[in-house]
Amino acid sequence: MPAHDVLIIGAGLAGQRAALAAAQAGASVAIVSKVHPVRSHSVAAAGGINAAISVDDDWHSHAYDTVKGSDFLGDQDAIEIMCSEAPHEVMHLEHIGVTFHRNDKGELDLRAFGGASMKRTAYVADITGQAILHVLYEQLMKHHEQVERYEEWFVTSLLQDDSGRCCGVIARDVRSGRMEVLKAKNVILACGGAGQVYSPTTNALIVTGDGIAQAYRIGAPLMDMEMVQYHPTTLVENGILITEGARGEGATLLNSDGERFMEKYAPNKMELASRDVVSRAEQTEILEGRGVGPQKAGIYLDITKVPRKRTLEALREIVNIGKDFAGVDITREPIMIRPGAHYIMGGVKTDVNGATSVEGLYAAGEVACVSVHGGNRLGANSLLDTLIFGRRAGEHAAARATSMALPSASEARLGDDVAMIDAILARPRTGRRVSEIKGELGETMNKHVAVYRDEQGLQSAHEVVRRLKEEAKSAYVDDHGAVFNQDVLGAIELGYMLDCAEAIVVGAIERKESRGAQFRTDYPERNDEQWLKHIDITAGADGVGGVGGPRITYSPVTITQWQPEERKY
Ligand SMILES: Cc1cc2nc3c(=O)[nH]c(=O)nc-3n(C[C@H](O)[C@H](O)[C@H](O)COP(=O)(O)OP(=O)(O)OC[C@H]3O[C@@H](n4cnc5c(N)ncnc54)[C@H](O)[C@@H]3O)c2cc1C
């Protein structure tokens, strides 16, 4: 049974940064990923990463923009840490080989992004995530003696010892179907978000909320789950992302009258207001009949204003996306977009070192909720979040490992997960297909738990989610083999997605106000008196499969220097 000081689930930016930090601190590290590390969703991040590195910028300004962007729900102590450590982290990336774009003077170039009071987004064309992920992977190779890589291994559960400490995981080698217990002194969840709960979504097929659900199932609270970000610019046909970098470079949004409607909603920041504000403005235009295209369901994003040479250099991926997925040459004509599900601000509740309430269990990156994004994340703050809190979790877990013995992990739980998978394989073809249930879940969430929400829609979504949870228990799979059986893993992922969906819906029903990404048409105002607080969701103790219905508690928002005020852009 392999054993490690620090075991990390997930090899996106948060996981790889945690692994590097833990290895550099002298720990023995294992990093597990259900896909090859450089295929993690972080590879798709396009627009860039925020840091106050310009001489006339200051991290306090970055922090204030982030607090305001969060609609005052973000915890200000965590935001201060993220923003003050950002310049050093970006310079570190540059020093280990990330080829950030430079300006004519040879300095790191910065582009404008939404909700920021000045240009502060460092970038590598529109492949920033890919550039950083590959450089971090090289660094892990350099530390290969300390970092064991379990590539294409799927974690099915977290292990706890008798006292409740997290002491490892159960994982399946996707290539062979073999199951193993991997023991560890500390486990860091870096499993990414839960975008696939929605359909369509900008997120890759692998982003199924595994870590959020696994932590929830062993009793860790989730926080801010109702806060799901709709990105203002996703393709109407299929939800593929067009980076905010486009608007950062000067692209505009137009309705069917050819009007730059953002003038009405955010006269100062226009297209570069925060994402919740822009998405709501677009959705209002569409609902009021000023959309474009079939069923007037879209808005025009006009990139032709940006000089063609600049677009081809700094936005080359979306030039390709426009051609390949919408048949549009964005350098010559506007492209049709609409708001689409993109990012989950909520996740496993942690402190500023990534520690969760379960001893030995850490979380960092999109799976976690520190909370630096509160009600709405600013574009290019997520890559930053993954790196800052990935590093801090790695360092902290490595330090903890030095002062403890390996906890005793029992092999008995392995049998439960083997039996769980055998039972899925043995299901008769009388139930529904996994993909059908997943499809209905995604459409329901996108209909009722989207940019605009109300009690009736949320209650009907909750009913559907509860029914789908029942149906998922008999959902059948077609592939009964051991080798690369993605079908059976899909059935397990469906369970994770349903747990996440339930937490999102329950949180959205609970929060009877409008703040950040949560806009309730039946409670259209922000209500600081009653709702300037986090909603924490914990699994009830009873119920089928050991997980009862969600239980709600509240925790205070940490305010250091910025008192809540009216939010205008
Ligand atoms: C299209 C797109 C563009 C974006 N652009 C930007 C941007 O420009 N700037 C920005 O700041 N943010 C951007 N974001 C958001 C940002 O990219 C993500 O929030 C961030 O990369 C998440 O990183 P992560 O390390 O937390 O998780 P991920 O990169 O999603 O990695 C998750 C890892 O967990 C592993 N994993 C999951 N479940 C299991 C399991 N059961 N067993 C084993 N392994 C598992 C996966 O294999 C993977 O390695 C973008 C997001 C998308 C979707």
Coordinates of C-alpha atoms and ligand atoms in Angstrom, one line a residue:
M1 CA 0.0 0.0 0.0
P2 CA 1.8 3.2 -1.2
A3 CA 2.0 6.0 1.5
H4 CA 2.9 9.7 1.1
D5 CA 3.3 12.8 3.2
V6 CA 1.0 14.8 0.9
L7 CA -1.4 13.3 -1.6
I8 CA -3.0 15.7 -4.1
I9 CA -6.2 14.9 -6.0
G10 CA -6.1 16.9 -9.2
A11 CA -3.3 18.0 -11.5
G12 CA -4.7 21.3 -12.8
L13 CA -3.0 24.5 -11.8
A14 CA -4.0 24.2 -8.1
G15 CA -2.8 20.6 -7.8
Q16 CA 0.4 21.1 -9.7
R17 CA 1.3 24.3 -7.7
A18 CA 0.5 22.5 -4.5
A19 CA 2.7 19.5 -5.5
L20 CA 5.6 21.8 -6.4
A21 CA 5.4 23.7 -3.1
A22 CA 5.1 20.5 -1.0
A23 CA 8.1 18.9 -2.8
Q24 CA 10.2 22.0 -2.4
A25 CA 9.3 21.9 1.3
G26 CA 10.8 18.4 1.4
A27 CA 7.6 16.3 1.5
S28 CA 7.1 13.0 -0.4
V29 CA 4.2 13.8 -2.7
A30 CA 1.7 11.9 -4.8
I31 CA -0.4 13.7 -7.5
V32 CA -3.5 11.8 -8.8
S33 CA -5.4 12.8 -11.9
K34 CA -8.3 11.2 -13.7
V35 CA -6.9 12.5 -17.0
H36 CA -3.4 13.3 -18.1
P37 CA -2.4 16.4 -16.1
V38 CA -2.0 18.7 -19.1
R39 CA -5.6 17.9 -20.1
S40 CA -7.0 19.3 -16.9
H41 CA -9.5 22.1 -17.5
S42 CA -6.9 24.7 -16.5
V43 CA -5.4 24.2 -19.9
A44 CA -8.4 26.0 -21.4
A45 CA -7.9 29.2 -19.4
A46 CA -7.5 31.9 -22.0
G47 CA -7.5 35.5 -21.0
G48 CA -4.9 35.8 -18.2
I49 CA -4.0 36.2 -14.6
N50 CA -4.4 39.3 -12.4
A51 CA -1.6 40.9 -10.3
A52 CA -0.8 44.5 -9.4
I53 CA 2.6 44.5 -11.0
S54 CA 2.4 47.8 -12.9
V55 CA 4.4 50.7 -11.2
D56 CA 1.3 52.8 -10.8
D57 CA -0.8 49.9 -9.4
D58 CA -1.1 48.8 -5.8
W59 CA -2.4 45.5 -4.4
H60 CA -4.9 47.4 -2.3
S61 CA -6.6 48.5 -5.4
H62 CA -6.7 45.0 -6.7
A63 CA -8.1 43.8 -3.4
Y64 CA -10.8 46.5 -3.4
D65 CA -11.9 45.7 -6.9
T66 CA -12.1 42.0 -5.9
V67 CA -14.2 42.9 -2.8
K68 CA -16.5 45.0 -4.8
G69 CA -16.7 42.4 -7.6
S70 CA -17.7 39.8 -4.9
D71 CA -20.6 42.1 -4.0
F72 CA -19.1 42.3 -0.5
L73 CA -19.5 38.5 0.2
G74 CA -15.8 37.7 -0.2
D75 CA -13.7 37.3 3.0
Q76 CA -11.4 40.3 3.0
D77 CA -8.6 38.7 4.9
A78 CA -8.3 36.0 2.2
I79 CA -8.6 38.6 -0.5
E80 CA -5.8 40.6 1.0
I81 CA -3.5 37.6 1.0
M82 CA -4.4 36.7 -2.6
C83 CA -3.8 40.2 -3.9
S84 CA -0.7 41.0 -1.9
E85 CA 1.0 37.8 -2.9
A86 CA 0.0 38.0 -6.5
P87 CA 2.9 40.0 -7.9
H88 CA 5.5 37.7 -6.4
E89 CA 3.6 34.6 -7.8
V90 CA 3.4 36.0 -11.3
M91 CA 7.1 36.9 -11.2
H92 CA 7.9 33.4 -10.0
L93 CA 6.0 31.9 -13.0
E94 CA 8.0 34.2 -15.3
H95 CA 11.2 33.0 -13.7
I96 CA 10.4 29.3 -14.1
G97 CA 9.6 29.9 -17.8
V98 CA 6.1 31.2 -18.5
T99 CA 6.5 33.3 -21.7
F100 CA 4.2 36.2 -20.7
H101 CA 3.5 38.7 -23.4
R102 CA 5.7 41.8 -23.3
N103 CA 5.2 45.4 -24.5
D104 CA 7.4 47.5 -26.7
K105 CA 9.5 48.5 -23.7
G106 CA 10.2 44.8 -22.8
E107 CA 8.0 44.9 -19.7
L108 CA 5.3 42.4 -19.0
D109 CA 2.2 43.6 -20.9
L110 CA -1.1 43.9 -19.1
R111 CA -4.6 43.9 -20.6
A112 CA -7.9 45.3 -19.3
F113 CA -10.3 42.9 -17.7
G114 CA -13.8 43.2 -16.2
G115 CA -14.4 44.9 -12.9
A116 CA -10.7 46.1 -12.6
S117 CA -10.0 49.7 -12.1
M118 CA -6.9 49.5 -14.3
K119 CA -5.0 47.2 -16.7
R120 CA -3.7 44.4 -14.5
T121 CA -4.1 41.1 -16.3
A122 CA -0.8 39.4 -17.4
Y123 CA -1.3 37.0 -20.4
V124 CA 0.2 34.7 -22.9
A125 CA -1.9 35.5 -26.0
D126 CA -5.2 33.6 -25.3
I127 CA -3.5 30.4 -24.0
T128 CA -2.5 31.6 -20.6
G129 CA -3.7 28.5 -18.7
Q130 CA -1.9 26.2 -21.1
A131 CA 1.3 28.1 -20.9
I132 CA 1.4 28.0 -17.1
L133 CA 0.2 24.4 -16.8
H134 CA 3.0 23.1 -19.1
V135 CA 5.7 25.0 -17.3
L136 CA 4.5 23.7 -13.9
Y137 CA 4.4 20.1 -15.3
E138 CA 8.1 20.5 -16.4
Q139 CA 8.9 21.6 -12.8
L140 CA 7.2 18.4 -11.5
M141 CA 9.3 16.4 -13.8
K142 CA 12.4 18.1 -12.3
H143 CA 11.2 16.9 -8.9
H144 CA 10.4 13.4 -10.1
E145 CA 12.2 11.7 -7.2
Q146 CA 9.8 13.3 -4.7
V147 CA 6.6 13.5 -6.7
E148 CA 4.9 10.3 -7.7
R149 CA 2.4 10.8 -10.5
Y150 CA -0.8 8.7 -10.8
E151 CA -1.9 9.8 -14.2
E152 CA -5.3 8.5 -15.3
W153 CA -6.3 7.3 -11.9
F154 CA -9.8 8.1 -10.7
V155 CA -10.4 8.8 -7.0
T156 CA -13.7 7.2 -5.8
S157 CA -13.6 8.2 -2.1
L158 CA -11.7 9.8 0.7
L159 CA -10.6 7.6 3.5
Q160 CA -10.9 8.4 7.2
D161 CA -9.3 6.8 10.2
D162 CA -11.3 6.0 13.4
S163 CA -10.9 9.5 14.7
G164 CA -12.3 11.0 11.5
R165 CA -8.9 12.2 10.1
C166 CA -8.5 12.0 6.4
C167 CA -5.7 9.5 5.8
G168 CA -5.8 8.7 2.1
V169 CA -8.0 7.8 -0.9
I170 CA -9.4 4.9 -2.8
A171 CA -8.6 5.1 -6.5
R172 CA -9.1 3.2 -9.7
D173 CA -6.4 2.9 -12.3
V174 CA -8.5 3.9 -15.4
R175 CA -6.2 1.9 -17.7
S176 CA -6.7 -1.5 -16.0
G177 CA -9.7 -1.1 -13.7
R178 CA -7.5 -2.1 -10.7
M179 CA -8.5 -0.4 -7.4
E180 CA -6.1 0.6 -4.7
V181 CA -5.8 2.4 -1.3
L182 CA -3.3 5.2 -1.4
K183 CA -2.4 6.2 2.1
A184 CA -1.3 9.7 3.1
K185 CA -0.7 12.0 6.1
N186 CA -2.5 14.8 4.3
V187 CA -4.8 14.9 1.3
I188 CA -5.3 18.1 -0.8
L189 CA -8.4 18.3 -3.0
A190 CA -7.6 20.1 -6.2
C191 CA -10.3 18.6 -8.3
G192 CA -11.6 21.7 -10.0
G193 CA -15.2 22.9 -10.3
A194 CA -18.6 21.5 -11.2
G195 CA -19.5 23.2 -14.5
Q196 CA -21.0 20.0 -16.0
V197 CA -23.9 20.3 -13.6
Y198 CA -25.1 22.8 -16.3
S199 CA -25.7 22.3 -19.9
P200 CA -24.4 24.0 -22.0
T201 CA -21.3 25.1 -20.1
T202 CA -17.9 26.4 -20.9
N203 CA -16.3 23.6 -18.8
A204 CA -14.7 20.5 -20.1
L205 CA -16.5 17.1 -19.7
I206 CA -14.3 16.2 -16.8
V207 CA -15.4 19.1 -14.6
T208 CA -18.0 17.1 -12.6
G209 CA -17.7 18.3 -9.0
D210 CA -16.0 15.1 -7.7
G211 CA -14.0 16.8 -5.0
I212 CA -16.8 19.0 -3.8
A213 CA -19.1 15.9 -3.4
Q214 CA -16.4 13.7 -1.9
A215 CA -15.6 16.2 0.8
Y216 CA -19.4 16.8 1.4
R217 CA -19.9 13.1 1.8
I218 CA -17.4 12.9 4.7
G219 CA -18.9 15.8 6.5
A220 CA -16.9 18.9 5.3
P221 CA -19.2 22.0 4.9
L222 CA -19.6 23.6 1.5
M223 CA -19.9 27.4 1.3
D224 CA -21.5 29.9 -1.2
M225 CA -22.7 27.1 -3.4
E226 CA -25.6 29.2 -4.8
M227 CA -23.1 31.5 -6.4
V228 CA -22.6 30.2 -10.0
Q229 CA -21.1 32.5 -12.5
Y230 CA -22.6 33.0 -16.0
H231 CA -19.9 34.3 -18.3
P232 CA -21.2 37.1 -20.6
T233 CA -19.7 35.7 -23.8
T234 CA -20.3 32.1 -24.8
L235 CA -21.3 30.9 -28.2
V236 CA -25.1 30.7 -28.7
E237 CA -24.9 27.3 -30.4
N238 CA -22.8 25.3 -27.9
G239 CA -21.7 27.4 -24.9
I240 CA -18.0 27.5 -25.9
L241 CA -16.2 30.4 -24.2
I242 CA -15.1 33.5 -26.0
T243 CA -12.6 35.0 -23.6
E244 CA -13.2 38.3 -21.7
G245 CA -9.8 39.2 -23.3
A246 CA -11.8 40.1 -26.4
R247 CA -13.7 42.9 -24.5
G248 CA -10.4 43.7 -22.7
E249 CA -8.9 44.4 -26.1
G250 CA -11.9 46.7 -27.1
A251 CA -14.7 44.5 -28.4
T252 CA -18.2 45.8 -27.8
L253 CA -21.7 44.3 -27.2
L254 CA -24.6 45.2 -29.5
N255 CA -28.3 44.4 -29.4
S256 CA -30.7 44.0 -32.4
D257 CA -30.9 47.9 -32.8
G258 CA -27.1 48.0 -33.1
E259 CA -27.1 49.8 -29.7
R260 CA -24.2 49.5 -27.3
F261 CA -26.7 48.8 -24.5
M262 CA -24.1 48.6 -21.7
E263 CA -24.4 52.4 -21.6
K264 CA -27.7 51.9 -19.8
Y265 CA -26.5 49.4 -17.3
A266 CA -22.9 50.4 -16.5
P267 CA -22.1 53.8 -18.0
N268 CA -18.6 54.0 -16.5
K269 CA -17.2 50.5 -17.2
M270 CA -19.5 49.6 -20.1
E271 CA -18.5 46.1 -21.4
L272 CA -15.9 45.8 -18.7
A273 CA -18.3 45.9 -15.7
S274 CA -18.2 42.7 -13.6
R275 CA -19.5 39.5 -15.1
D276 CA -22.7 39.3 -13.2
V277 CA -23.6 42.8 -14.2
V278 CA -22.9 42.2 -17.9
S279 CA -24.6 38.8 -18.1
R280 CA -27.7 40.3 -16.5
A281 CA -27.7 43.2 -18.9
E282 CA -27.5 40.8 -21.9
Q283 CA -30.2 38.6 -20.5
T284 CA -32.5 41.6 -20.0
E285 CA -32.0 42.7 -23.6
I286 CA -32.8 39.2 -24.8
L287 CA -35.9 38.9 -22.6
E288 CA -37.1 42.3 -23.7
G289 CA -36.9 41.2 -27.4
R290 CA -33.8 43.0 -28.4
G291 CA -31.7 39.9 -29.0
V292 CA -30.2 38.8 -32.3
G293 CA -30.3 35.6 -34.4
P294 CA -32.7 32.7 -34.3
Q295 CA -35.4 33.2 -31.6
K296 CA -33.5 36.4 -30.8
A297 CA -31.5 34.4 -28.3
G298 CA -28.2 36.1 -28.8
I299 CA -26.2 39.3 -28.5
Y300 CA -23.5 40.5 -30.9
L301 CA -19.9 40.7 -29.8
D302 CA -18.1 42.9 -32.2
I303 CA -14.4 42.3 -32.3
T304 CA -13.9 44.0 -35.6
K305 CA -13.1 47.3 -33.7
V306 CA -9.9 45.7 -32.5
P307 CA -7.1 46.1 -35.1
R308 CA -6.9 42.9 -37.1
K309 CA -3.2 42.4 -36.6
R310 CA -3.7 42.7 -32.8
T311 CA -6.6 40.2 -32.8
L312 CA -4.5 37.7 -34.8
E313 CA -1.7 38.0 -32.4
A314 CA -3.4 38.4 -29.0
L315 CA -6.7 36.5 -29.5
R316 CA -5.7 33.8 -32.0
E317 CA -7.5 30.9 -30.3
I318 CA -10.8 32.7 -30.4
V319 CA -10.2 33.5 -34.1
N320 CA -10.0 29.7 -34.6
I321 CA -13.0 29.0 -32.3
G322 CA -15.1 31.5 -34.3
K323 CA -14.2 29.8 -37.5
D324 CA -14.5 26.2 -36.4
F325 CA -17.6 26.4 -34.1
A326 CA -19.6 29.3 -35.5
G327 CA -18.4 29.7 -39.0
V328 CA -17.6 33.4 -38.3
D329 CA -14.4 35.3 -39.1
I330 CA -14.3 37.5 -36.0
T331 CA -11.8 39.9 -37.5
R332 CA -14.4 40.8 -40.1
E333 CA -17.9 40.4 -38.6
P334 CA -19.6 40.3 -35.2
I335 CA -20.2 36.9 -33.5
M336 CA -23.4 35.8 -31.7
I337 CA -22.9 35.1 -27.9
R338 CA -25.0 34.8 -24.8
P339 CA -24.4 34.4 -21.1
G340 CA -23.4 30.8 -20.2
A341 CA -22.6 28.7 -17.1
H342 CA -18.9 29.1 -16.4
Y343 CA -17.6 28.9 -12.9
I344 CA -18.6 28.0 -9.3
M345 CA -17.7 30.5 -6.7
G346 CA -18.7 28.2 -3.9
G347 CA -17.0 24.9 -2.9
V348 CA -15.4 23.2 0.1
K349 CA -15.0 25.7 2.9
T350 CA -11.4 26.3 3.8
D351 CA -9.2 28.7 5.8
V352 CA -6.5 30.7 4.2
N353 CA -4.1 27.7 4.3
G354 CA -6.5 25.5 2.5
A355 CA -7.4 23.5 5.6
T356 CA -11.0 22.2 5.8
S357 CA -12.9 21.3 8.9
V358 CA -11.9 17.6 8.4
E359 CA -8.4 17.1 9.9
G360 CA -5.8 16.1 7.3
L361 CA -8.0 17.3 4.4
Y362 CA -7.1 20.5 2.4
A363 CA -8.7 22.0 -0.6
A364 CA -7.5 24.6 -3.2
G365 CA -8.5 26.0 -6.5
E366 CA -12.0 25.9 -8.0
V367 CA -13.0 23.0 -5.7
A368 CA -12.5 25.2 -2.7
C369 CA -14.2 28.3 -1.2
V370 CA -11.8 30.4 0.7
S371 CA -13.8 32.7 0.0
V372 CA -12.0 35.2 -2.3
H373 CA -14.8 35.4 -5.0
G374 CA -17.8 35.8 -2.8
G375 CA -20.9 36.4 -5.0
N376 CA -19.0 37.0 -8.2
R377 CA -15.5 36.3 -9.4
L378 CA -13.5 38.8 -11.4
G379 CA -12.1 37.5 -14.6
A380 CA -8.5 36.4 -14.3
N381 CA -8.7 36.0 -10.5
S382 CA -9.2 32.3 -10.7
L383 CA -5.8 31.4 -12.1
L384 CA -4.5 33.5 -9.3
D385 CA -6.6 31.8 -6.7
T386 CA -5.5 28.3 -7.8
L387 CA -1.8 29.3 -7.6
I388 CA -1.8 31.3 -4.4
F389 CA -3.9 28.9 -2.4
G390 CA -2.5 25.8 -4.1
R391 CA 1.0 26.8 -3.0
R392 CA -0.2 27.7 0.5
A393 CA -2.0 24.4 0.9
G394 CA 1.0 22.5 -0.3
E395 CA 3.4 24.3 2.1
H396 CA 1.0 23.9 5.0
A397 CA 0.3 20.2 4.4
A398 CA 4.1 19.5 4.0
A399 CA 4.8 21.3 7.3
R400 CA 2.1 19.3 9.1
A401 CA 3.5 16.0 7.7
T402 CA 6.8 16.5 9.4
S403 CA 5.4 16.4 12.9
M404 CA 3.1 13.3 12.6
A405 CA 3.2 9.6 12.0
L406 CA 1.3 8.0 9.1
P407 CA -2.3 7.5 10.3
S408 CA -3.7 4.0 10.1
A409 CA -5.8 3.6 7.1
S410 CA -7.9 0.5 6.9
E411 CA -8.1 -1.5 3.7
A412 CA -11.7 -2.5 4.5
R413 CA -13.2 0.5 2.7
L414 CA -11.6 -0.6 -0.5
G415 CA -14.1 -3.5 -0.7
D416 CA -17.0 -1.1 -0.4
D417 CA -15.9 0.8 -3.5
V418 CA -15.2 -2.3 -5.5
A419 CA -18.7 -3.5 -4.6
M420 CA -20.2 -0.1 -5.5
I421 CA -18.6 -0.4 -9.0
D422 CA -19.7 -4.0 -9.5
A423 CA -23.2 -3.1 -8.5
I424 CA -23.3 -0.3 -11.2
L425 CA -22.0 -2.8 -13.8
A426 CA -24.7 -5.3 -12.8
R427 CA -27.6 -3.0 -13.2
P428 CA -30.3 -4.2 -15.7
R429 CA -31.2 -2.1 -18.6
T430 CA -34.6 -1.2 -17.1
G431 CA -33.6 2.2 -15.7
R432 CA -32.4 5.3 -17.6
R433 CA -29.1 5.9 -19.2
V434 CA -26.6 7.9 -17.3
S435 CA -26.3 10.4 -20.2
E436 CA -30.1 11.0 -20.2
I437 CA -30.1 11.9 -16.5
K438 CA -27.1 14.1 -16.9
G439 CA -28.8 15.9 -19.9
E440 CA -32.0 16.5 -17.9
L441 CA -30.0 17.8 -14.9
G442 CA -28.0 20.3 -17.1
E443 CA -31.1 21.6 -18.9
T444 CA -33.0 22.0 -15.6
M445 CA -30.2 23.9 -13.9
N446 CA -29.8 26.2 -17.0
K447 CA -33.5 26.9 -17.0
H448 CA -34.2 27.6 -13.4
V449 CA -30.9 28.2 -11.6
A450 CA -29.4 30.7 -14.1
V451 CA -28.9 34.5 -14.4
Y452 CA -32.4 35.2 -13.1
R453 CA -34.0 33.0 -10.4
D454 CA -37.2 32.9 -8.4
E455 CA -38.8 30.7 -5.7
Q456 CA -41.1 28.7 -8.1
G457 CA -38.3 27.9 -10.6
L458 CA -35.9 27.0 -7.8
Q459 CA -38.4 24.7 -6.1
S460 CA -39.2 22.9 -9.4
A461 CA -35.4 22.5 -10.0
H462 CA -35.1 21.0 -6.5
E463 CA -37.9 18.5 -7.2
V464 CA -36.2 17.5 -10.5
V465 CA -32.8 17.1 -8.8
R466 CA -34.3 14.9 -6.1
R467 CA -36.1 12.7 -8.7
L468 CA -32.9 12.4 -10.7
K469 CA -31.0 11.3 -7.5
E470 CA -33.5 8.4 -7.2
E471 CA -33.2 7.6 -10.9
A472 CA -29.4 7.7 -10.8
K473 CA -29.5 4.7 -8.4
S474 CA -30.6 2.4 -11.2
A475 CA -29.0 4.2 -14.1
Y476 CA -27.3 1.6 -16.3
V477 CA -24.0 1.6 -18.3
D478 CA -23.2 -0.1 -21.6
D479 CA -19.5 -0.9 -21.1
H480 CA -18.9 -3.8 -18.8
G481 CA -15.2 -4.1 -19.3
A482 CA -12.3 -3.2 -17.0
V483 CA -10.0 -1.3 -19.4
F484 CA -10.7 2.4 -19.8
N485 CA -14.3 2.0 -18.7
Q486 CA -15.3 5.7 -18.9
D487 CA -18.9 4.7 -18.8
V488 CA -18.8 3.4 -15.3
L489 CA -16.8 6.4 -14.1
G490 CA -19.5 8.6 -15.7
A491 CA -22.1 6.9 -13.5
I492 CA -20.0 7.7 -10.4
E493 CA -19.5 11.3 -11.6
L494 CA -23.3 11.6 -12.1
G495 CA -23.7 11.0 -8.3
Y496 CA -21.1 13.8 -7.6
M497 CA -22.9 16.2 -9.9
L498 CA -26.3 15.6 -8.3
D499 CA -24.9 16.3 -4.8
C500 CA -23.4 19.5 -6.1
A501 CA -26.6 20.5 -7.9
E502 CA -28.7 19.9 -4.8
A503 CA -26.3 22.1 -2.7
I504 CA -26.5 24.8 -5.4
V505 CA -30.3 24.8 -5.5
V506 CA -30.8 24.6 -1.7
G507 CA -28.4 27.5 -1.2
A508 CA -30.2 29.5 -3.9
I509 CA -33.6 28.9 -2.3
E510 CA -32.2 29.8 1.1
R511 CA -30.7 33.2 0.1
K512 CA -33.7 35.5 -0.2
E513 CA -32.0 38.5 -1.7
S514 CA -30.0 39.5 -4.8
R515 CA -26.3 39.6 -4.5
G516 CA -23.6 38.9 -7.1
A517 CA -24.5 36.0 -9.3
Q518 CA -27.6 35.3 -7.3
F519 CA -30.4 37.5 -8.7
R520 CA -33.8 36.7 -7.3
T521 CA -36.6 38.4 -9.3
D522 CA -38.8 37.9 -6.2
Y523 CA -36.2 39.6 -3.9
P524 CA -34.5 42.0 -6.3
E525 CA -32.5 44.0 -3.7
R526 CA -29.3 43.2 -1.8
N527 CA -30.2 42.9 1.9
D528 CA -27.0 43.4 4.0
E529 CA -28.9 43.4 7.2
Q530 CA -30.1 39.8 6.9
W531 CA -27.9 38.3 4.2
L532 CA -24.3 39.7 4.6
K533 CA -23.3 36.1 5.6
H534 CA -22.2 32.9 4.0
I535 CA -24.5 29.9 3.6
D536 CA -22.7 26.7 4.7
I537 CA -24.2 23.4 3.7
T538 CA -23.4 20.1 5.4
A539 CA -24.7 16.7 4.5
G540 CA -27.1 15.3 7.0
A541 CA -26.0 12.2 8.9
D542 CA -28.8 9.8 7.8
G543 CA -30.3 9.0 4.4
V544 CA -29.5 6.6 1.6
G545 CA -25.8 5.9 1.0
G546 CA -24.9 7.6 4.2
V547 CA -25.6 11.1 2.9
G548 CA -28.8 12.7 4.2
G549 CA -30.4 15.9 3.0
P550 CA -28.4 19.2 3.1
R551 CA -28.3 21.0 6.4
I552 CA -27.9 24.8 6.4
T553 CA -25.9 27.0 8.8
Y554 CA -24.4 30.4 8.4
S555 CA -21.0 31.9 8.9
P556 CA -19.9 35.6 9.1
V557 CA -18.2 37.5 6.2
T558 CA -14.7 38.7 7.3
I559 CA -14.5 42.5 6.8
T560 CA -11.1 44.1 7.3
Q561 CA -11.1 47.5 5.6
W562 CA -13.9 47.8 3.1
Q563 CA -17.4 48.4 4.5
P564 CA -20.3 47.3 2.2
E565 CA -21.5 50.1 -0.1
E566 CA -23.7 50.4 -3.2
R567 CA -22.1 48.7 -6.1
K568 CA -22.0 50.7 -9.4
Y569 CA -19.9 50.3 -12.5
Ligands
LIG1 C1 -12.8 27.8 -20.9 C2 -12.3 28.4 -19.7 C3 -11.5 29.5 -19.7 C4 -11.0 30.1 -18.5 N1 -10.2 31.2 -18.5 C5 -9.7 31.7 -17.4 C6 -8.8 32.8 -17.4 O1 -8.4 33.3 -18.5 N2 -8.4 33.3 -16.2 C7 -8.8 32.8 -15.0 O2 -8.3 33.3 -14.0 N3 -9.6 31.7 -15.0 C8 -10.1 31.2 -16.1 N4 -11.0 30.1 -16.1 C9 -11.2 29.5 -14.8 C10 -10.0 28.6 -14.4 O3 -9.4 28.1 -15.5 C11 -10.4 27.5 -13.5 O4 -11.1 27.9 -12.4 C12 -9.1 26.8 -12.9 O5 -8.2 26.5 -14.0 C13 -9.4 25.6 -12.1 O6 -8.2 25.0 -11.8 P1 -8.1 23.8 -10.8 O7 -6.7 23.5 -10.6 O8 -8.8 24.2 -9.6 O9 -8.9 22.6 -11.5 P2 -8.8 21.9 -12.9 O10 -7.8 22.6 -13.8 O11 -10.2 21.8 -13.4 O12 -8.2 20.5 -12.6 C14 -8.9 19.5 -11.9 C15 -8.1 18.3 -11.7 O13 -8.7 17.3 -10.9 C16 -8.7 16.1 -11.4 N5 -9.8 15.3 -10.9 C17 -11.1 15.7 -10.8 N6 -11.8 14.7 -10.3 C18 -11.0 13.7 -10.0 C19 -11.1 12.3 -9.5 N7 -12.3 11.9 -9.1 N8 -10.0 11.5 -9.4 C20 -8.8 12.0 -9.9 N9 -8.6 13.2 -10.4 C21 -9.7 14.0 -10.4 C22 -8.7 16.3 -12.9 O14 -8.1 15.2 -13.6 C23 -7.8 17.5 -13.0 O15 -6.4 17.2 -13.1 C24 -11.4 29.5 -17.3 C25 -12.2 28.4 -17.2 C26 -12.7 27.9 -18.4 C27 -13.6 26.7 -18.3

